[in-house]
Coordinates of C-alpha atoms in Angstrom, one line a residue:
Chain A
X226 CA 0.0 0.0 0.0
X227 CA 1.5 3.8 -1.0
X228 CA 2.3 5.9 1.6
X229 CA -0.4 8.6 0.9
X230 CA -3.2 5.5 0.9
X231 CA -1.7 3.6 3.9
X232 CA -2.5 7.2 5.7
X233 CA -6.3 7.2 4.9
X234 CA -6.3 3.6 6.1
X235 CA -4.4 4.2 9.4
X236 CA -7.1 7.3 9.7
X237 CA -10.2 4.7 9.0
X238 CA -9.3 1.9 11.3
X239 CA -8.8 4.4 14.2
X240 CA -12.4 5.7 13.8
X241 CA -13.2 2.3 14.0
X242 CA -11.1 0.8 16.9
X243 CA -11.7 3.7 19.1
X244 CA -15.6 4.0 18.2
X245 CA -15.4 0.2 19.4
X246 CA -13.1 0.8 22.4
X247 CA -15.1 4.5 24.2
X248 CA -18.6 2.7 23.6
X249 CA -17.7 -0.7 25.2
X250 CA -15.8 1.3 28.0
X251 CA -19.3 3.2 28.2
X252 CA -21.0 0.2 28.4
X253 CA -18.9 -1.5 30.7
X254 CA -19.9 1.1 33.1
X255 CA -23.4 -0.7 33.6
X256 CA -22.1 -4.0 34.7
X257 CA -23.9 -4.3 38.1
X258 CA -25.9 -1.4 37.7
X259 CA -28.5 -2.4 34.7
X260 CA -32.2 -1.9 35.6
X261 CA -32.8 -6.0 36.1
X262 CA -30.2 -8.9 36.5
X263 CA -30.9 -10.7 33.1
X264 CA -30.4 -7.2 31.0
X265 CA -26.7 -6.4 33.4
X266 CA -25.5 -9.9 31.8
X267 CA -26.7 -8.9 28.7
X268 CA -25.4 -5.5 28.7
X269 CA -21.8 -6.8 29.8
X270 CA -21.8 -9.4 26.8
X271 CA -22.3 -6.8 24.5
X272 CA -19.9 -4.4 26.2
X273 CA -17.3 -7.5 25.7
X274 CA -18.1 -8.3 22.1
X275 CA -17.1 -4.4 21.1
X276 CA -13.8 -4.2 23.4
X277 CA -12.9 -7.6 21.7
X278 CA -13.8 -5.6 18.4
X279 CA -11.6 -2.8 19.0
X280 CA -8.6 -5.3 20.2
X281 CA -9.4 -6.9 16.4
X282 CA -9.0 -3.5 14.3
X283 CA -5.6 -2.7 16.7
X284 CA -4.3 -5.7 15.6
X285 CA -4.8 -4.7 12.1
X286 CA -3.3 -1.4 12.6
X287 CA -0.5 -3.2 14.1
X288 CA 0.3 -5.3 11.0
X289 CA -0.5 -2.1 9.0
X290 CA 2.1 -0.5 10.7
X291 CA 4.7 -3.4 11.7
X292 CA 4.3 -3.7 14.9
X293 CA 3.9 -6.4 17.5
X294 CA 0.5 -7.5 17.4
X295 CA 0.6 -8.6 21.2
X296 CA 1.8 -5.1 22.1
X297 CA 0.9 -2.8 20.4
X298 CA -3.1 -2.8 20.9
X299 CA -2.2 -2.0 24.7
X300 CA -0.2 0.9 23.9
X301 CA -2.8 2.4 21.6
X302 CA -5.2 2.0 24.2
X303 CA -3.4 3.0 27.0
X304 CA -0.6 5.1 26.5
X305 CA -2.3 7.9 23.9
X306 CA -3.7 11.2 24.4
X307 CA -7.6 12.3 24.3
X308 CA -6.4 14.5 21.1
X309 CA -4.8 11.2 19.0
X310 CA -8.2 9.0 19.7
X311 CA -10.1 9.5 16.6
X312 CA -13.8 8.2 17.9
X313 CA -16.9 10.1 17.5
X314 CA -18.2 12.3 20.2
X315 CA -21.5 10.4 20.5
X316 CA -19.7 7.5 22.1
X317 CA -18.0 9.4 24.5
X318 CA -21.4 11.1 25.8
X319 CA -22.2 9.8 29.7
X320 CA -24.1 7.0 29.6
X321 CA -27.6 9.0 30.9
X322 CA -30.7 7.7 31.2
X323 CA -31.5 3.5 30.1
X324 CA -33.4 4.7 27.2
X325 CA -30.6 6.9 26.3
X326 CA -28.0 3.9 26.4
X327 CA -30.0 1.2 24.4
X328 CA -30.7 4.3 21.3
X329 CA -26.7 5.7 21.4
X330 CA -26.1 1.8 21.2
X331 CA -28.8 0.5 19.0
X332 CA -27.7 3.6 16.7
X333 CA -24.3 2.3 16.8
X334 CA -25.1 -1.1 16.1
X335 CA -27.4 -0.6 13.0
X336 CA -24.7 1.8 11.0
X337 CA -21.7 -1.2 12.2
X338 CA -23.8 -3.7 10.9
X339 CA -24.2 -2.1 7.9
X340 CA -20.8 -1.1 7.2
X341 CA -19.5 -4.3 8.6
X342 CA -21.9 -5.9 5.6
X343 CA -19.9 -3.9 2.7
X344 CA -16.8 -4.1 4.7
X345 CA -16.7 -8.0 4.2
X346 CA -15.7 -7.3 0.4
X347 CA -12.6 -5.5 0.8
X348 CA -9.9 -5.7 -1.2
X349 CA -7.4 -5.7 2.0
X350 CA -7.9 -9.3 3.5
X351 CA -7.7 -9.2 7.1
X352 CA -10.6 -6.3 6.9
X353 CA -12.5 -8.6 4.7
X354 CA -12.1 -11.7 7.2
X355 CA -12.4 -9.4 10.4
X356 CA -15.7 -8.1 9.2
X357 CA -17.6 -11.0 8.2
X358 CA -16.5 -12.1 11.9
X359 CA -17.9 -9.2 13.5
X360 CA -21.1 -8.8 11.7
X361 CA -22.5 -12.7 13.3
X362 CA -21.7 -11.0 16.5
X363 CA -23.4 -7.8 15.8
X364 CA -26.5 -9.2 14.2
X365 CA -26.9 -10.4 18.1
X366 CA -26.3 -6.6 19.2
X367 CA -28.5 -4.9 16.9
X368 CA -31.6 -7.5 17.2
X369 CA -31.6 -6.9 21.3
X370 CA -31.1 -3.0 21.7
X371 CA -33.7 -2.7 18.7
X372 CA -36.1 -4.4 20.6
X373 CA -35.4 -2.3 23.4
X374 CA -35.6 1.2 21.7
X375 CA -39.1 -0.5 20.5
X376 CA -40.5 -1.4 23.7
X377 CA -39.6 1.8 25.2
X378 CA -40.7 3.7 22.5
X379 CA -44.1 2.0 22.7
X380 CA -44.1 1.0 26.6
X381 CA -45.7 3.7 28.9
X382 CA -45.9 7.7 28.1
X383 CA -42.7 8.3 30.3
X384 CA -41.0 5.4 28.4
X385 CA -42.0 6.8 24.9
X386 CA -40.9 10.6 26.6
X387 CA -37.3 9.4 27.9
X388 CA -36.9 7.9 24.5
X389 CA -37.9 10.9 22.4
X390 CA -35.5 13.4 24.3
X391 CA -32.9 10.0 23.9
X392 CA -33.3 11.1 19.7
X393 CA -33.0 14.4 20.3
X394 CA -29.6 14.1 22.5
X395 CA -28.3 11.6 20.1
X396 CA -29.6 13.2 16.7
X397 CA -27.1 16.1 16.4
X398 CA -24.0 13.6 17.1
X399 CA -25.1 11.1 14.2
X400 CA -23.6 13.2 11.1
X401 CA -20.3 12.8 12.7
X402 CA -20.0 9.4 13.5
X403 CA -21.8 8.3 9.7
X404 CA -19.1 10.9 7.7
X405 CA -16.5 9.4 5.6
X406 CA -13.2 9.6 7.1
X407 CA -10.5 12.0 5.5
X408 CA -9.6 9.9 2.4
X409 CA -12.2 7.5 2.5
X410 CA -13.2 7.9 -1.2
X411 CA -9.2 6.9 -2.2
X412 CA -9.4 4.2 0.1
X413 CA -13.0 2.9 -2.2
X414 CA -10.9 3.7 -5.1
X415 CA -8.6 1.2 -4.1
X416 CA -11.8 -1.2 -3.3
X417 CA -10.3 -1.2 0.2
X418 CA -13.2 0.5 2.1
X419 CA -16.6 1.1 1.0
X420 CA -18.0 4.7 0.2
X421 CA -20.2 6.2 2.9
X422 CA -22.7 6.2 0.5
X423 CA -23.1 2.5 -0.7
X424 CA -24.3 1.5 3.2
X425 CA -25.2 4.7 4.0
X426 CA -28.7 4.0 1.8
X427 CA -29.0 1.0 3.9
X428 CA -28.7 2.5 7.0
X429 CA -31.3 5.3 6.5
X430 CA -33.9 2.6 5.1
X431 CA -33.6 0.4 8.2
X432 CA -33.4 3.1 10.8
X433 CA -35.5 5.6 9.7
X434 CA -38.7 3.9 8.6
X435 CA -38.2 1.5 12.0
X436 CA -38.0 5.3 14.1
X437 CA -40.9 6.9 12.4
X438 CA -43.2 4.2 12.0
X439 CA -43.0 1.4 14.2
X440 CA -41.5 3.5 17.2
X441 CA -43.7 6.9 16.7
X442 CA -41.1 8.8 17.7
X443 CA -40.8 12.3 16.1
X444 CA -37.2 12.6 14.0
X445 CA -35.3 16.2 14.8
X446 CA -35.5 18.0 11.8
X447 CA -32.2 20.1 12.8
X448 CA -29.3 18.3 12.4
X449 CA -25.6 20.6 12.5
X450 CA -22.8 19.6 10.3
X451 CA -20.2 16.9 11.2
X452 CA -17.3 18.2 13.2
X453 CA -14.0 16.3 12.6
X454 CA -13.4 13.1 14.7
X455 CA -9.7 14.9 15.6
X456 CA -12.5 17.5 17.9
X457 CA -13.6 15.7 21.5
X458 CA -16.4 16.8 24.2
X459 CA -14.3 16.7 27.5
X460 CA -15.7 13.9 28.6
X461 CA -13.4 11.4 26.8
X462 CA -10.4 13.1 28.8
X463 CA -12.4 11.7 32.2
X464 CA -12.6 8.1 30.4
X465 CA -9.3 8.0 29.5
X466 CA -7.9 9.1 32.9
X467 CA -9.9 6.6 34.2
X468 CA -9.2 3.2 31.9
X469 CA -4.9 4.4 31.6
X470 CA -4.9 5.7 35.1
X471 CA -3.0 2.2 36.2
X472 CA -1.1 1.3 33.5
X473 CA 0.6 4.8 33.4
X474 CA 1.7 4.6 36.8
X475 CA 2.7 0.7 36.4
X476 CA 3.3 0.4 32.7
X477 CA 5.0 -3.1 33.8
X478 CA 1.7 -4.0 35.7
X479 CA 0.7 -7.9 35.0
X480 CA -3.0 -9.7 36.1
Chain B
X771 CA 9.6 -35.3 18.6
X772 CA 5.4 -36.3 18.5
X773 CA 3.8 -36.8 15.7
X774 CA 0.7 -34.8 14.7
X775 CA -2.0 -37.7 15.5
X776 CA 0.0 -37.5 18.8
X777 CA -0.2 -33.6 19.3
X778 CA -4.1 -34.0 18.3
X779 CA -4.9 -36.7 21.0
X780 CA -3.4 -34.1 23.9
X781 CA -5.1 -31.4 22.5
X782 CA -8.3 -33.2 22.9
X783 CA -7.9 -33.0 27.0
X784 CA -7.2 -29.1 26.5
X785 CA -11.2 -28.1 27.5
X786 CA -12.9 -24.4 27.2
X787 CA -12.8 -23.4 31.1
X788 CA -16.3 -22.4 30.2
X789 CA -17.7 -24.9 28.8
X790 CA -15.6 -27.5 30.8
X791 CA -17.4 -30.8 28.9
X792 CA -16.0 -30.2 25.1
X793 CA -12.8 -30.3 24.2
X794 CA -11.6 -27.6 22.5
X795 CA -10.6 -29.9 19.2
X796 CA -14.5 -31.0 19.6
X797 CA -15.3 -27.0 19.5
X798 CA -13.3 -27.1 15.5
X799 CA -11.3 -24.3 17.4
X800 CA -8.3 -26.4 16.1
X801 CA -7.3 -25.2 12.3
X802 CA -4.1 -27.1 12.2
X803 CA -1.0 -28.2 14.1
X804 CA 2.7 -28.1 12.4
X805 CA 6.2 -28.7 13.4
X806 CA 8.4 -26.1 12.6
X807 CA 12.1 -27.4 13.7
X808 CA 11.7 -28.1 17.5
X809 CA 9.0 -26.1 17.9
X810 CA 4.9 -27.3 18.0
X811 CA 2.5 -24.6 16.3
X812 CA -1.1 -24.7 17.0
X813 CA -3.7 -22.4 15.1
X814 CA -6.9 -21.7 16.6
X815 CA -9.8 -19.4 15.6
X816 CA -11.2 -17.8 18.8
X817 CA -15.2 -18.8 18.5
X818 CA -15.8 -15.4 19.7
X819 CA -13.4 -12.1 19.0
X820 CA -13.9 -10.9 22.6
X821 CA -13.7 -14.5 24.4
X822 CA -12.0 -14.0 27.7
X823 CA -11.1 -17.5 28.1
X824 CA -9.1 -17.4 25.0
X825 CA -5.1 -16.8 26.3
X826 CA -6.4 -19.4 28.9
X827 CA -7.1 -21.6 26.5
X828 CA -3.4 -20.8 25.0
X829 CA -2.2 -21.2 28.1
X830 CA -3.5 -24.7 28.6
X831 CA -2.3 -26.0 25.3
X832 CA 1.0 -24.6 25.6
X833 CA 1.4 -26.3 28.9
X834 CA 0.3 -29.6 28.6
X835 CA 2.0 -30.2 25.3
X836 CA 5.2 -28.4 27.0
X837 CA 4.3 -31.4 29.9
X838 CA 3.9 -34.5 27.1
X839 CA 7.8 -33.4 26.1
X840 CA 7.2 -31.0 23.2
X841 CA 10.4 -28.9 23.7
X842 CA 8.6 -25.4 22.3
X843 CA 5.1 -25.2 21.7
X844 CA 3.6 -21.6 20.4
X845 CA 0.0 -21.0 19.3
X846 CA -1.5 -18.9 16.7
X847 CA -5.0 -17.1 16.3
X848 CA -6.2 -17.7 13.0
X849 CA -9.4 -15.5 12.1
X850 CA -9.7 -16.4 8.7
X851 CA -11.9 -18.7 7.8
X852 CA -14.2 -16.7 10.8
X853 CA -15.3 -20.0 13.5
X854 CA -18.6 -20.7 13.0
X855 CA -20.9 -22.6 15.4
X856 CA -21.4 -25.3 12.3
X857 CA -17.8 -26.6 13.2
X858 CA -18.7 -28.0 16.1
X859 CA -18.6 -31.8 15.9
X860 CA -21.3 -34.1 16.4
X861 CA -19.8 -35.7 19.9
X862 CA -19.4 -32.3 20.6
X863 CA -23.3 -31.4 20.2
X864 CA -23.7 -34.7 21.9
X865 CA -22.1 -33.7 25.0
X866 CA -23.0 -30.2 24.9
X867 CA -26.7 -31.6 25.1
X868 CA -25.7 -33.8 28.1
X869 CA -24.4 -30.8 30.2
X870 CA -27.6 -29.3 29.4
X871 CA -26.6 -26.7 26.7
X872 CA -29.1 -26.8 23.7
X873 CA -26.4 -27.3 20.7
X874 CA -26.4 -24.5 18.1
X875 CA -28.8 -25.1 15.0
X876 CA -26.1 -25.5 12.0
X877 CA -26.9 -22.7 9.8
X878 CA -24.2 -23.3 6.7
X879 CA -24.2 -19.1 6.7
X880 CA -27.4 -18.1 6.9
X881 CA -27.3 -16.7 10.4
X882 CA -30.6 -15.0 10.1
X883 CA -32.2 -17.5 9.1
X884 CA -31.0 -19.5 12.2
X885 CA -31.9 -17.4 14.7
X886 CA -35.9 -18.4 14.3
X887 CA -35.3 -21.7 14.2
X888 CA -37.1 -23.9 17.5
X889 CA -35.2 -24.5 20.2
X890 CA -35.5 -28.3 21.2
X891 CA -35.0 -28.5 24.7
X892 CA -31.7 -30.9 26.0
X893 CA -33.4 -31.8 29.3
X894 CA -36.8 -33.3 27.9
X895 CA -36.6 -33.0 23.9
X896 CA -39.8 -30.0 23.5
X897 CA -39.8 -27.6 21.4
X898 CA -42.2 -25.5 23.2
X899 CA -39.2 -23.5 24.5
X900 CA -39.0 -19.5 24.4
X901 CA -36.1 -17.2 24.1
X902 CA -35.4 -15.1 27.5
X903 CA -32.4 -13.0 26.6
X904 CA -30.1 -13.3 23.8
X905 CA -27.0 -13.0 26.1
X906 CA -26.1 -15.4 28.9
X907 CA -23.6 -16.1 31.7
X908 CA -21.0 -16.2 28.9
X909 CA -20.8 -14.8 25.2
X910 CA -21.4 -17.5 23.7
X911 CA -25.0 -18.6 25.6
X912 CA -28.5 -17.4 24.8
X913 CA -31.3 -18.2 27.6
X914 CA -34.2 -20.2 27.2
X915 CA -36.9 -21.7 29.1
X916 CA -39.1 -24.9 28.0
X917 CA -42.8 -24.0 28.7
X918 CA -43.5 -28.1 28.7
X919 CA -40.5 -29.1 31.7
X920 CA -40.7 -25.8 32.9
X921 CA -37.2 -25.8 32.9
X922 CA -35.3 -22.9 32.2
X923 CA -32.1 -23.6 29.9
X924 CA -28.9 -21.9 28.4
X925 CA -28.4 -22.5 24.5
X926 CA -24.9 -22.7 22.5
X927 CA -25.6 -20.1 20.2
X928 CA -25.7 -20.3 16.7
X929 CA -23.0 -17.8 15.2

C-alpha cells in the first residue's frame, strides 16, 4: 500500500477501533448497575463483544504498521492522548438515562452492521475476514437493543418521553460518526473500504422507517454539520484518565 | 519429537474453562497443528473475537503439550476462515446436550435464518421453548426456558 493511501487507512481503522473501544468502555460502566439482572448480563456481553472488536482492528493497525501484534493494541489504548483517539463524540457522551443507552447503542449497532456488511468485500484481507466475523456477533447486538428502543418507544408515556428526548440528545452527534473519514473515497478507489454512501442508503432505510413508524417517535428535523473526529467533548479526557490511570503509573503491571 | 495424530490426542484433553465438557478440538477451534524445527505450532480461531477465556485456552495448550515433552510449543490465532458454530462436531453437540446446553442449529451461513429456528430443549426434547435474553452467563450462551419441563435452559448459540 503507498504511503499517501496507507494514511487514509491508518485514519479509517482508528475511527473504527476507538468508536469500538469508548462505547464498550461506556457500556462496561453498567455492569452491576442495569435496571434487572438478566439485561446487566446482557449489557456486559455486549460491552465485551465491542472491546474484543476494538482489540481486532488494533491488531490490524498493528500489522499495517509493523508492529507487534501482542503489544501494540495495549499501547494504543493505554498510553495515547484524548487528542490522537479518533472516535466520534456520541460515544464518549455519559451513559444517561437507560433509554438513552440502548438508542446511542442501537444507533451504533445498526450503521456497524451495515458497514461491517460492505466491509466484508474489501480488497485488503484481514478487513474482509475481520468483518464477516464481527457482523454474526453484531446481528446479536442490533436484534436486542432494537427491541429495546421499540418497547420503550411503545411501553408507557414516560418510556416513549425518555426515548424521544434520547433522539433528540443523540440526533445532532449522528452526522459525525456516519461521515467518511479523511480519504475514504481513495481508500474505495482502491476497493479497500466502502463509500459512505453504498451503506449509507442502507442504514437510513432500516433506521429511519423502523424510528418513524414502528416507534412513533418524532425525528429532529435540525441536524448541525459533522465536526471532525480529531474534535472531542471533554468527557473522553475523564474516560481516558480513568481506563490508563493504572497502567501509566505501572506500565509493567501484569494480572 | 510427537507426531501430529500424537499432538491431536493431547489437545483433545485441553477443555474451554467455560464450557468444561467439550474439548476444545471438539469446539473445531483447532485449524491445524505443524512442526516447525523443535518447535509445536497450533492455530486456533477464537469462536468469539472478545472471548476471555481465549489466552487461557493458550495457556493450557501450551502447557500440557510443554508437559507430554514437546520442547517449544507456540500457538496462533487464525481468524480467517471466521469460526462458525457449524464446526462443532457431532460428539461435541452430543455432549453439549448432556451438560444441558441446547447445541447451536447449523446454519451453513445463513445466520438469520438461524436465529428463528425452534429450540428443542436438552433436558426433555420439546420444542415448546421460548427465548429469554439473547445474552447469557458467557458470550457464547442465549437463555431459554421450556414452557413443557418448565425448565429454564442456556443455548450454544448459533453464530
Amino acid at each position: 500500500m503507498d504511503s499517501s493511501l496507507l494514511h487514509d487507512f491508518r485514519e479509517f481503522l482508528f475511527a473504527l477501533a476507538d468508536d469500538e473501544l469508548i462505547l464498550g468502555h461506556r457500556a462496561s460502566e453498567w455492569c452491576g448497575h442495569a435496571p434487572v439482572l438478566e439485561e446487566d448480563i446482557a449489557f456486559a456481553n455486549i460491552a465485551l463483544d465491542e472491546i474484543g472488536h476494538a482489540a481486532a482492528w488494533y491488531s490490524i493497525l498493528a500489522e499495517v504498521e509493523g508492529q507487534d501484534p501482542d503489544l501494540y493494541p495495549d499501547q494504543l489504548v493505554y498510553f495515547r492522548s484524548a487528542e490522537d483517539f479518533r472516535n466520534a463524540q456520541i460515544v464518549e457522551l455519559p451513559n444517561g438515562d437507560w433509554a438513552f443507552t440502548m438508542l446511542r447503542q442501537y444507533l451504533f449497532d445498526a450503521a456497524e452492521k451495515t458497514r461491517l456488511a460492505a466491509l466484508k468485500r474489501s480488497a485488503y484481507q484481514p478487513v474482509a475476514q475481520v468483518a464477516e466475523k464481527m457482523l454474526r456477533e453484531e446481528l446479536y447486538h442490533e436484534r436486542h437493543t432494537r427491541l429495546w428502543v421499540l418497547r420503550l418507544s411503545r411501553g408507557t408515556e414516560e418510556s416513549h418521553r425518555r426515548m424521544q428526548s434520547a433522539l433528540e440528545a443523540c440526533w445532532p452527534y449522528m452526522a459525525q460518526l456516519l461521515a467518511p473519514t479523511s480519504g475514504l473515497s481513495r481508500l474505495a478507489g482502491a476497493g479497500v473500504a466502502p463509500e459512505a454512501q453504498t451503506w449509507l442508503a442502507n442504514w437510513q432505510a432500516t433506521v429511519l422507517p423502523f424510528l418513524e413508524t414502528e416507534c412513533g417517535l418524532i425525528l429532529p428535523t435540525e441536524i448541525p454539520p459533522a465536526l471532525e473526529r480529531s474534535v472531542h467533548t471533554p468527557h473522553l479526557r475523564v474516560i481516558l484518565a480513568e481506563m490508563q490511570s493504572l497502567p501509566r503509573q505501572e506500565p509493567e503491571a501484569q494480572w | 519429537m510427537m507426531t501430529a495424530e500424537e499432538i491431536w490426542r493431547i489437545l483433545e484433553q485441553v477443555k474451554d474453562p467455560e464450557i468444561p465438557a467439550v474439548s476444545v478440538v471438539e469446539l473445531g477451534m483447532i485449524r491445524s497443528v505443524g512442526v516447525e524445527g523443535d518447535q509445536i505450532i497450533v492455530t486456533l480461531t477464537p469462536t468469539f473475537i472478545g472471548c476471555p477465556a481465549l489466552q487461557m485456552i493458550q495457556s493450557e495448550i501450551e502447557a500440557r503439550l510443554l508437559q507430554a515433552g514437546a520442547p517449544e510449543v507456540r500457538t496462533r490465532l487464525s481468524l480467517s476462515p471466521a469460526w462458525s458454530s457449524d464446526w462443532i462436531t457431532s460428539a461435541g453437540r452430543d455432549r453439549l446436550k448432556a451438560m444441558g446446553l441446547a447445541p447451536p442449529p447449523r446454519h451453513e451461513g445463513q445466520l438469520e435464518a438461524a436465529l428463528l429456528v425452534e429450540v428443542n430443549c436438552p433436558y426433555c426434547g420439546s420444542s415448546k421453548t421460548e427465548l429469554k435474553n439473547d445474552f447469557g452467563s458467557t458470550l457464547c450462551r442465549a437463555i431459554y426456558v421450556c414452557n413443557a419441563c418448565r425448565q429454564p435452559f442456556e443455548q450454544f448459540k448459533p453464530i
